[in-house]
Tab-separated table of C-alpha atoms in Angstrom:
chain	number	residue	atom	x	y	z
M	1	MET	CA	-25.988	-42.802	10.653
M	2	THR	CA	-29.003	-40.818	9.613
M	3	THR	CA	-28.737	-37.026	9.795
M	4	CYS	CA	-31.258	-35.526	12.768
M	5	TYR	CA	-32.338	-31.914	11.733
M	6	ILE	CA	-34.444	-29.559	14.200
M	7	PHE	CA	-37.448	-27.981	12.134
M	8	ASP	CA	-39.835	-26.627	14.790
M	9	HIS	CA	-39.608	-26.018	18.846
M	10	LEU	CA	-42.292	-24.422	20.968
M	11	ARG	CA	-42.972	-23.751	25.406
M	12	THR	CA	-45.067	-22.721	27.246
M	13	PRO	CA	-44.196	-19.627	29.140
M	14	ARG	CA	-42.840	-20.373	33.158
M	15	GLY	CA	-45.854	-19.814	35.989
M	16	ARG	CA	-44.669	-18.836	38.734
M	17	GLY	CA	-44.354	-22.166	40.836
M	18	LYS	CA	-46.590	-21.242	43.379
M	19	PRO	CA	-50.306	-21.658	44.105
M	20	ASP	CA	-51.009	-18.312	43.568
M	21	GLY	CA	-48.869	-18.479	40.529
M	22	ALA	CA	-50.681	-17.998	36.667
M	23	LEU	CA	-50.771	-22.020	36.009
M	24	HIS	CA	-51.329	-23.425	39.449
M	25	GLU	CA	-54.433	-25.015	38.165
M	26	VAL	CA	-53.448	-25.650	34.972
M	27	THR	CA	-51.900	-29.320	35.248
M	28	ALA	CA	-49.369	-30.956	33.742
M	29	LEU	CA	-51.149	-33.084	31.059
M	30	GLU	CA	-52.674	-29.389	30.491
M	31	LEU	CA	-49.604	-27.702	29.547
M	32	ALA	CA	-47.923	-30.669	28.024
M	33	THR	CA	-51.012	-31.151	25.705
M	34	GLN	CA	-51.267	-27.815	24.708
M	35	THR	CA	-48.020	-27.637	23.326
M	36	LEU	CA	-48.091	-30.583	21.110
M	37	ALA	CA	-51.092	-29.712	19.796
M	38	ALA	CA	-49.974	-25.605	19.365
M	39	LEU	CA	-46.810	-27.679	17.514
M	40	GLN	CA	-49.601	-29.840	15.211
M	41	SER	CA	-51.438	-27.636	13.949
M	42	ARG	CA	-48.700	-24.518	13.420
M	43	ASN	CA	-46.920	-27.195	10.934
M	44	GLN	CA	-49.915	-28.873	9.634
M	45	LEU	CA	-47.841	-32.173	10.841
M	46	ASP	CA	-50.032	-35.672	10.164
M	47	THR	CA	-49.238	-37.086	13.349
M	48	ALA	CA	-48.970	-40.107	12.169
M	49	GLY	CA	-45.526	-39.572	10.759
M	50	LEU	CA	-44.333	-39.704	13.815
M	51	ASP	CA	-42.401	-42.536	15.345
M	52	ASP	CA	-42.229	-41.369	19.118
M	53	VAL	CA	-42.941	-38.411	21.432
M	54	ILE	CA	-40.191	-38.736	24.599
M	55	PHE	CA	-40.568	-36.162	27.232
M	56	GLY	CA	-38.427	-35.398	30.301
M	57	CYS	CA	-40.486	-35.423	33.537
M	58	VAL	CA	-38.399	-34.525	36.955
M	59	ASP	CA	-41.703	-35.547	39.654
M	60	PRO	CA	-43.608	-38.025	37.507
M	61	VAL	CA	-45.888	-39.067	40.184
M	62	GLY	CA	-49.709	-38.645	40.708
M	63	GLU	CA	-51.349	-36.290	38.306
M	64	ALA	CA	-47.874	-36.605	36.420
M	65	GLY	CA	-47.248	-40.100	36.470
M	66	GLY	CA	-48.222	-42.686	34.387
M	67	ASP	CA	-45.947	-42.096	31.305
M	68	ILE	CA	-47.511	-38.340	31.044
M	69	ALA	CA	-45.962	-38.145	27.373
M	70	ARG	CA	-48.712	-41.372	26.189
M	71	ALA	CA	-51.046	-39.706	28.009
M	72	ALA	CA	-50.100	-36.056	26.559
M	73	VAL	CA	-50.241	-37.713	23.309
M	74	LEU	CA	-53.519	-39.157	23.285
M	75	ASN	CA	-55.154	-35.753	24.538
M	76	ALA	CA	-53.651	-33.650	22.508
M	77	GLY	CA	-55.612	-35.348	19.013
M	78	TYR	CA	-52.306	-37.456	17.928
M	79	ASP	CA	-52.472	-40.315	16.279
M	80	GLU	CA	-53.153	-43.234	18.685
M	81	ARG	CA	-50.299	-45.188	17.209
M	82	VAL	CA	-48.079	-42.142	18.051
M	83	PRO	CA	-46.058	-43.500	21.806
M	84	GLY	CA	-44.956	-42.011	24.645
M	85	MET	CA	-42.283	-42.313	26.594
M	86	GLN	CA	-41.270	-40.007	30.085
M	87	ILE	CA	-37.937	-39.801	30.821
M	88	ASN	CA	-36.163	-38.509	33.661
M	89	ARG	CA	-32.558	-37.129	33.926
M	90	PHE	CA	-33.363	-34.693	36.479
M	91	CYS	CA	-32.411	-30.507	35.428
M	92	ALA	CA	-31.460	-32.344	31.854
M	93	SER	CA	-34.261	-34.321	31.067
M	94	GLY	CA	-35.902	-31.680	28.715
M	95	LEU	CA	-32.677	-31.687	26.510
M	96	ASP	CA	-31.972	-35.637	26.610
M	97	ALA	CA	-35.247	-35.995	25.734
M	98	VAL	CA	-34.824	-34.162	22.599
M	99	ASN	CA	-31.201	-36.289	22.466
M	100	PHE	CA	-33.287	-39.667	22.729
M	101	ALA	CA	-35.225	-38.848	19.677
M	102	ALA	CA	-33.010	-37.240	17.615
M	103	MET	CA	-30.695	-41.027	18.746
M	104	LYS	CA	-34.371	-42.342	17.100
M	105	VAL	CA	-33.950	-40.313	13.984
M	106	MET	CA	-30.258	-41.091	13.307
M	107	THR	CA	-30.926	-45.046	13.727
M	108	GLY	CA	-33.921	-44.836	11.669
M	109	ALA	CA	-36.525	-42.958	12.621
M	110	GLY	CA	-38.576	-40.231	10.623
M	111	LEU	CA	-39.846	-37.814	12.935
M	112	ALA	CA	-39.854	-36.985	16.192
M	113	ILE	CA	-41.062	-34.633	19.230
M	114	GLY	CA	-38.572	-34.443	21.969
M	115	GLY	CA	-39.189	-32.136	24.932
M	116	GLY	CA	-40.647	-31.637	28.789
M	117	VAL	CA	-43.114	-30.464	31.281
M	118	GLU	CA	-43.276	-29.213	34.870
M	119	SER	CA	-46.055	-28.278	36.875
M	120	MET	CA	-43.870	-27.571	40.164
M	121	SER	CA	-46.289	-25.177	41.968
M	122	ARG	CA	-48.864	-28.416	42.030
M	123	LEU	CA	-45.777	-31.555	42.712
M	124	GLY	CA	-42.928	-29.625	44.375
M	125	ILE	CA	-39.140	-30.654	44.352
M	126	GLY	CA	-38.827	-34.260	45.291
M	127	ALA	CA	-42.497	-34.805	45.510
M	128	SER	CA	-40.761	-38.397	43.801
M	129	GLY	CA	-38.981	-38.897	46.174
M	130	GLY	CA	-35.087	-40.992	45.514
M	131	ALA	CA	-32.585	-43.000	47.441
M	132	TRP	CA	-30.087	-40.689	46.901
M	133	PRO	CA	-30.918	-38.266	49.907
M	134	MET	CA	-32.699	-40.817	51.794
M	135	ASP	CA	-30.972	-44.165	52.345
M	136	PRO	CA	-27.781	-43.955	54.379
M	137	ASN	CA	-25.957	-46.832	51.845
M	138	ILE	CA	-25.504	-44.354	49.404
M	139	ALA	CA	-26.366	-40.696	50.541
M	140	LEU	CA	-22.901	-41.297	53.203
M	141	LYS	CA	-20.464	-42.665	50.670
M	142	SER	CA	-21.133	-40.420	48.187
M	143	TYR	CA	-21.347	-37.326	50.494
M	144	PHE	CA	-24.786	-35.786	50.210
M	145	VAL	CA	-25.381	-32.470	50.345
M	146	PRO	CA	-28.608	-30.777	48.919
M	147	GLN	CA	-28.065	-28.630	45.886
M	148	GLY	CA	-27.963	-25.085	47.643
M	149	ILE	CA	-25.377	-26.556	49.416
M	150	SER	CA	-22.941	-27.535	46.170
M	151	ALA	CA	-23.933	-24.232	44.617
M	152	ASP	CA	-22.066	-22.718	48.008
M	153	LEU	CA	-19.608	-24.259	47.652
M	154	ILE	CA	-18.684	-24.450	43.976
M	155	ALA	CA	-18.350	-20.197	45.108
M	156	THR	CA	-16.609	-21.163	48.359
M	157	LYS	CA	-13.847	-23.509	46.250
M	158	TYR	CA	-13.157	-21.258	42.779
M	159	GLY	CA	-13.662	-17.859	44.655
M	160	PHE	CA	-17.523	-16.165	43.393
M	161	SER	CA	-18.089	-13.974	46.281
M	162	ARG	CA	-21.164	-12.728	46.517
M	163	ASP	CA	-21.436	-9.375	44.344
M	164	ASP	CA	-19.526	-11.595	41.745
M	165	VAL	CA	-23.311	-13.521	42.446
M	166	ASP	CA	-25.487	-11.022	42.679
M	167	ALA	CA	-23.981	-9.203	39.739
M	168	TYR	CA	-24.370	-12.222	37.652
M	169	ALA	CA	-28.040	-12.290	38.807
M	170	VAL	CA	-28.700	-8.520	38.006
M	171	GLU	CA	-27.545	-8.953	34.721
M	172	SER	CA	-29.848	-12.328	33.524
M	173	GLN	CA	-33.151	-10.002	34.823
M	174	ARG	CA	-32.007	-7.377	32.522
M	175	ARG	CA	-31.352	-9.667	29.386
M	176	ALA	CA	-34.060	-11.573	29.617
M	177	ASP	CA	-36.665	-8.549	30.324
M	178	LYS	CA	-34.866	-6.597	27.108
M	179	ALA	CA	-35.505	-9.762	25.224
M	180	TRP	CA	-38.914	-10.264	25.936
M	181	GLN	CA	-39.480	-6.067	24.915
M	182	ASP	CA	-37.518	-6.837	21.387
M	183	GLY	CA	-40.251	-9.443	21.509
M	184	ARG	CA	-37.379	-12.299	20.808
M	185	PHE	CA	-39.473	-15.161	22.603
M	186	ALA	CA	-42.944	-14.197	19.914
M	187	ASP	CA	-42.640	-16.840	17.736
M	188	ALA	CA	-41.693	-19.736	20.397
M	189	VAL	CA	-43.825	-18.788	23.693
M	190	LEU	CA	-47.769	-19.621	23.200
M	191	THR	CA	-50.487	-19.182	25.245
M	192	ILE	CA	-51.936	-21.116	27.323
M	193	LYS	CA	-55.499	-20.997	27.684
M	194	ASP	CA	-58.222	-22.367	30.244
M	195	ILE	CA	-61.313	-24.326	27.976
M	196	ASN	CA	-63.253	-20.826	27.803
M	197	ASP	CA	-60.013	-20.114	25.236
M	198	LEU	CA	-59.690	-17.000	27.590
M	199	THR	CA	-55.893	-16.624	27.829
M	200	ILE	CA	-54.284	-17.703	31.251
M	201	LEU	CA	-51.302	-16.784	30.727
M	202	ASP	CA	-48.512	-15.372	27.951
M	203	HIS	CA	-45.333	-14.037	29.081
M	204	ASP	CA	-42.390	-15.517	31.790
M	205	GLU	CA	-44.262	-14.617	34.920
M	206	HIS	CA	-41.257	-15.158	37.070
M	207	MET	CA	-39.612	-12.441	36.257
M	208	ARG	CA	-38.081	-9.581	38.320
M	209	PRO	CA	-37.068	-6.670	35.881
M	210	GLY	CA	-36.828	-4.310	38.298
M	211	THR	CA	-33.445	-6.047	40.410
M	212	ASP	CA	-30.490	-4.376	41.152
M	213	MET	CA	-28.051	-5.258	43.991
M	214	GLN	CA	-29.011	-3.220	46.192
M	215	SER	CA	-32.664	-5.628	46.163
M	216	LEU	CA	-30.294	-8.533	46.269
M	217	ALA	CA	-28.293	-7.169	48.929
M	218	ALA	CA	-31.053	-7.521	51.543
M	219	LEU	CA	-32.000	-11.019	50.639
M	220	ASN	CA	-30.382	-13.555	53.138
M	221	PRO	CA	-28.772	-16.471	51.618
M	222	SER	CA	-30.815	-19.437	51.546
M	223	PHE	CA	-28.830	-22.124	52.854
M	224	ALA	CA	-26.776	-21.022	55.612
M	225	GLN	CA	-29.160	-22.814	58.755
M	226	MET	CA	-29.155	-25.799	56.714
M	227	GLY	CA	-25.545	-26.152	56.476
M	228	ASP	CA	-25.145	-25.303	59.749
M	229	PHE	CA	-27.713	-26.786	61.520
M	230	ALA	CA	-28.595	-30.021	59.169
M	231	GLY	CA	-25.062	-30.487	59.508
M	232	PHE	CA	-24.816	-30.508	54.713
M	233	ASP	CA	-21.671	-27.871	55.665
M	234	ALA	CA	-19.562	-30.298	57.661
M	235	VAL	CA	-20.095	-32.921	55.010
M	236	ALA	CA	-19.011	-30.979	52.211
M	237	ILE	CA	-15.605	-30.215	54.280
M	238	GLN	CA	-15.127	-33.763	54.764
M	239	ARG	CA	-15.309	-34.154	51.432
M	240	TYR	CA	-13.237	-30.897	50.290
M	241	PRO	CA	-10.320	-30.769	53.420
M	242	GLU	CA	-9.069	-27.654	52.179
M	243	LEU	CA	-11.601	-25.697	52.835
M	244	GLU	CA	-11.971	-24.370	56.025
M	245	ARG	CA	-15.652	-23.145	56.089
M	246	LEU	CA	-18.089	-22.552	53.263
M	247	GLU	CA	-19.293	-19.262	51.957
M	248	HIS	CA	-22.681	-18.474	51.534
M	249	VAL	CA	-23.162	-16.702	49.036
M	250	HIS	CA	-27.158	-17.934	46.743
M	251	HIS	CA	-30.506	-16.858	47.860
M	252	ALA	CA	-33.435	-16.532	45.833
M	253	GLY	CA	-32.319	-13.674	43.946
M	254	ASN	CA	-29.301	-15.494	42.216
M	255	SER	CA	-30.549	-19.092	41.929
M	256	SER	CA	-33.121	-20.234	39.161
M	257	GLY	CA	-36.639	-19.698	40.043
M	258	VAL	CA	-39.201	-22.348	40.486
M	259	VAL	CA	-41.836	-22.584	37.841
M	260	ASP	CA	-44.223	-24.541	35.810
M	261	GLY	CA	-44.173	-25.364	31.393
M	262	ALA	CA	-43.487	-27.477	28.994
M	263	ALA	CA	-41.475	-27.343	26.098
M	264	ALA	CA	-41.600	-29.598	22.370
M	265	VAL	CA	-39.035	-29.656	19.699
M	266	LEU	CA	-39.531	-31.205	16.380
M	267	LEU	CA	-37.173	-32.860	14.706
M	268	GLY	CA	-36.636	-35.652	11.692
M	269	SER	CA	-34.631	-36.633	9.199
M	270	ARG	CA	-34.470	-34.283	5.625
M	271	GLU	CA	-36.359	-37.092	3.499
M	272	ALA	CA	-39.079	-37.038	6.839
M	273	GLY	CA	-39.371	-33.613	6.576
M	274	GLU	CA	-39.551	-32.905	3.064
M	275	ALA	CA	-42.479	-35.301	3.130
M	276	ALA	CA	-44.246	-33.561	5.883
M	277	GLY	CA	-43.493	-30.005	3.769
M	278	LEU	CA	-41.009	-29.223	6.628
M	279	ARG	CA	-38.067	-26.925	6.313
M	280	PRO	CA	-35.091	-27.773	8.427
M	281	ARG	CA	-33.324	-25.656	10.465
M	282	ALA	CA	-31.131	-26.935	12.521
M	283	ARG	CA	-28.927	-30.361	12.081
M	284	ILE	CA	-27.585	-31.751	15.366
M	285	ARG	CA	-23.759	-31.792	15.744
M	286	ALA	CA	-23.590	-34.198	18.755
M	287	PHE	CA	-24.746	-34.812	22.120
M	288	ALA	CA	-22.900	-36.176	25.599
M	289	ASN	CA	-23.710	-36.948	29.225
M	290	ILE	CA	-20.933	-37.370	31.562
M	291	GLY	CA	-21.101	-38.248	35.702
M	292	THR	CA	-19.198	-36.073	37.745
M	293	GLU	CA	-17.911	-35.984	41.910
M	294	PRO	CA	-21.803	-35.708	43.634
M	295	CYS	CA	-20.705	-33.706	46.742
M	296	ILE	CA	-19.985	-30.974	44.645
M	297	MET	CA	-22.681	-32.139	42.102
M	298	LEU	CA	-23.266	-28.811	39.771
M	299	THR	CA	-19.916	-28.817	38.050
M	300	GLY	CA	-20.725	-30.694	34.486
M	301	PRO	CA	-21.800	-28.231	32.039
M	302	ALA	CA	-17.747	-27.508	31.420
M	303	ASP	CA	-16.768	-31.254	31.617
M	304	VAL	CA	-19.959	-32.528	29.095
M	305	SER	CA	-18.991	-29.668	26.514
M	306	ARG	CA	-15.394	-30.836	26.548
M	307	LYS	CA	-16.871	-34.310	25.825
M	308	ALA	CA	-19.869	-32.649	23.333
M	309	LEU	CA	-16.848	-30.693	21.438
M	310	ALA	CA	-14.461	-33.909	21.789
M	311	LYS	CA	-17.554	-35.728	19.288
M	312	ALA	CA	-18.045	-33.331	17.138
M	313	GLY	CA	-14.704	-32.667	16.355
M	314	MET	CA	-14.432	-29.049	17.476
M	315	GLU	CA	-12.494	-26.557	20.013
M	316	MET	CA	-14.872	-23.791	22.217
M	317	GLY	CA	-13.490	-21.474	20.071
M	318	ASP	CA	-15.980	-22.841	17.313
M	319	ILE	CA	-19.032	-22.047	18.962
M	320	ASP	CA	-20.219	-18.588	18.289
M	321	LEU	CA	-23.173	-19.205	21.523
M	322	VAL	CA	-23.455	-21.153	24.528
M	323	GLU	CA	-27.231	-21.635	26.791
M	324	ILE	CA	-25.601	-22.401	30.137
M	325	ASN	CA	-28.686	-23.409	32.423
M	326	GLU	CA	-29.211	-21.133	34.982
M	327	ALA	CA	-29.542	-23.272	38.290
M	328	PHE	CA	-27.615	-20.807	40.320
M	329	ALA	CA	-25.172	-18.300	39.610
M	330	ALA	CA	-21.838	-19.423	40.782
M	331	VAL	CA	-22.591	-22.848	38.061
M	332	VAL	CA	-22.739	-20.388	34.609
M	333	LEU	CA	-20.050	-18.815	36.732
M	334	HIS	CA	-17.561	-21.879	37.224
M	335	ALA	CA	-18.665	-23.120	33.690
M	336	MET	CA	-17.563	-19.586	32.091
M	337	ALA	CA	-14.339	-19.836	33.688
M	338	GLU	CA	-13.473	-23.253	32.712
M	339	LEU	CA	-14.450	-23.232	29.462
M	340	GLY	CA	-13.214	-19.612	28.972
M	341	LEU	CA	-15.881	-17.684	27.577
M	342	ASP	CA	-16.924	-14.737	27.200
M	343	HIS	CA	-20.350	-13.214	28.887
M	344	ASP	CA	-21.447	-11.498	25.436
M	345	ARG	CA	-21.927	-15.475	23.794
M	346	VAL	CA	-23.625	-16.917	27.412
M	347	ASN	CA	-27.527	-16.718	28.506
M	348	VAL	CA	-27.604	-13.402	26.122
M	349	ASN	CA	-31.086	-13.713	26.108
M	350	GLY	CA	-31.300	-13.981	29.824
M	351	GLY	CA	-31.832	-17.255	32.075
M	352	ALA	CA	-33.547	-19.644	34.385
M	353	ILE	CA	-32.437	-16.995	37.478
M	354	ALA	CA	-34.878	-14.264	35.849
M	355	MET	CA	-37.329	-16.592	33.911
M	356	GLY	CA	-37.347	-19.894	36.230
M	357	HIS	CA	-36.125	-24.374	35.663
M	358	PRO	CA	-39.293	-26.269	35.602
M	359	LEU	CA	-37.428	-28.821	35.517
M	360	GLY	CA	-38.376	-31.589	32.644
M	361	ALA	CA	-39.060	-28.893	30.172
M	362	THR	CA	-35.541	-26.547	30.564
M	363	GLY	CA	-33.408	-28.137	28.834
M	364	ALA	CA	-35.904	-28.552	25.892
M	365	MET	CA	-36.359	-23.994	26.691
M	366	ILE	CA	-33.035	-23.452	26.830
M	367	LEU	CA	-32.293	-25.414	22.763
M	368	GLY	CA	-34.923	-23.546	21.095
M	369	THR	CA	-33.946	-20.338	22.384
M	370	LEU	CA	-30.524	-21.177	21.521
M	371	LEU	CA	-31.525	-22.018	17.827
M	372	ASP	CA	-33.655	-18.960	17.418
M	373	GLU	CA	-30.931	-16.653	18.577
M	374	MET	CA	-28.572	-18.890	16.614
M	375	GLU	CA	-30.920	-17.005	13.744
M	376	ARG	CA	-31.730	-13.792	14.981
M	377	ARG	CA	-27.909	-13.133	14.822
M	378	GLY	CA	-26.756	-15.234	11.929
M	379	ALA	CA	-24.417	-17.135	14.566
M	380	GLY	CA	-23.185	-20.595	12.639
M	381	THR	CA	-23.019	-23.121	16.055
M	382	GLY	CA	-24.393	-22.953	19.109
M	383	LEU	CA	-23.820	-25.025	22.665
M	384	ALA	CA	-26.461	-26.159	25.404
M	385	THR	CA	-25.431	-27.412	28.239
M	386	LEU	CA	-26.674	-28.280	32.060
M	387	CYS	CA	-25.565	-29.121	35.360
M	388	ILE	CA	-27.468	-31.860	37.259
M	389	GLY	CA	-28.557	-33.261	40.641
M	390	ALA	CA	-25.964	-36.851	41.746
M	391	GLY	CA	-23.269	-34.878	39.982
M	392	MET	CA	-24.056	-35.544	36.308
M	393	GLY	CA	-23.866	-33.745	32.883
M	394	THR	CA	-25.829	-32.846	29.481
M	395	ALA	CA	-24.779	-30.799	26.705
M	396	THR	CA	-25.962	-30.743	23.148
M	397	ILE	CA	-24.701	-29.193	19.918
M	398	ILE	CA	-26.274	-27.984	16.189
M	399	GLU	CA	-25.476	-26.382	13.864
M	400	ARG	CA	-28.213	-23.071	12.106
M	401	LEU	CA	-28.913	-23.758	8.134
């Protein structure tokens, strides 16, 4: 198969996913459009040479529906012969869009773009509905519980205390703040502008750099009432009867932030890149997907990382840097423990707890963050992975050139 290279990546800043967030008046189409336009402009890319644009979008309904990737291609002024496709694998949609684009390159395409978009302030989580939480035929047999309950289930089963998850969250905020202060995202984050070319947002808006253990201690657990009165704790304990009760440790301060954003990664073969005047920055070594037990739901990063490593003929010790999406603090703590990872090589610039998790775009964002940090440190290899709703995991391994 043809080797797939990464030539460039860009993302928007992440705006708070609320009506008073800076990006609330910017549609998902416009976020995707400005990202694609900026990627084309800074690479002087002749878009007639693109084979496909694949974007993740977890709630592709209303203004974000109808194959938003194709709409963004047209809106960004790309050659009309460039197709577009929207995919959904929940939180890993953006990373899988990159992987799908890489598959196209590996099987003969020249250049392709993978990425994602989500406007969570305009379309709330779950806007597209779904059979799993709604249809008892599947919900009952798979022990459906909401993700927050699953995160608390992980914390309870694997012994992560409230102090453990809060301390992780404080460190995420500290690292993200330092990364911004040091300018580590300067080349990767475009400025979102209005029709008058005035700046709307040029930084990640969700961050709370003043967060400390005392401020987090004042927050009530977010999922305790849901677990008790809605009966989801009982469902989780029925699936895991070795547990007497669930310890509810997660809250808004140690869970991923709800935000708006988009990201895109430019991929291709060496020959297509040379013809377009592009310099390869990394190559895709391997990627993998996996299904996991759906009630605990969020343990996929460890298993899928092992699967991707096996496909690459590598071991965890061969990886220099790791990005694990911070859906909830316990997710990362569990993955680090399972994979034997020290925190000094995981999410070194913070993560979604500090900066936010725009569902369909996050995977592409963390892959770009990983590549930039590998170049900054001179690291050779990196792995990006995410947990996924309904019990899945996705991972991608890259090698810096």
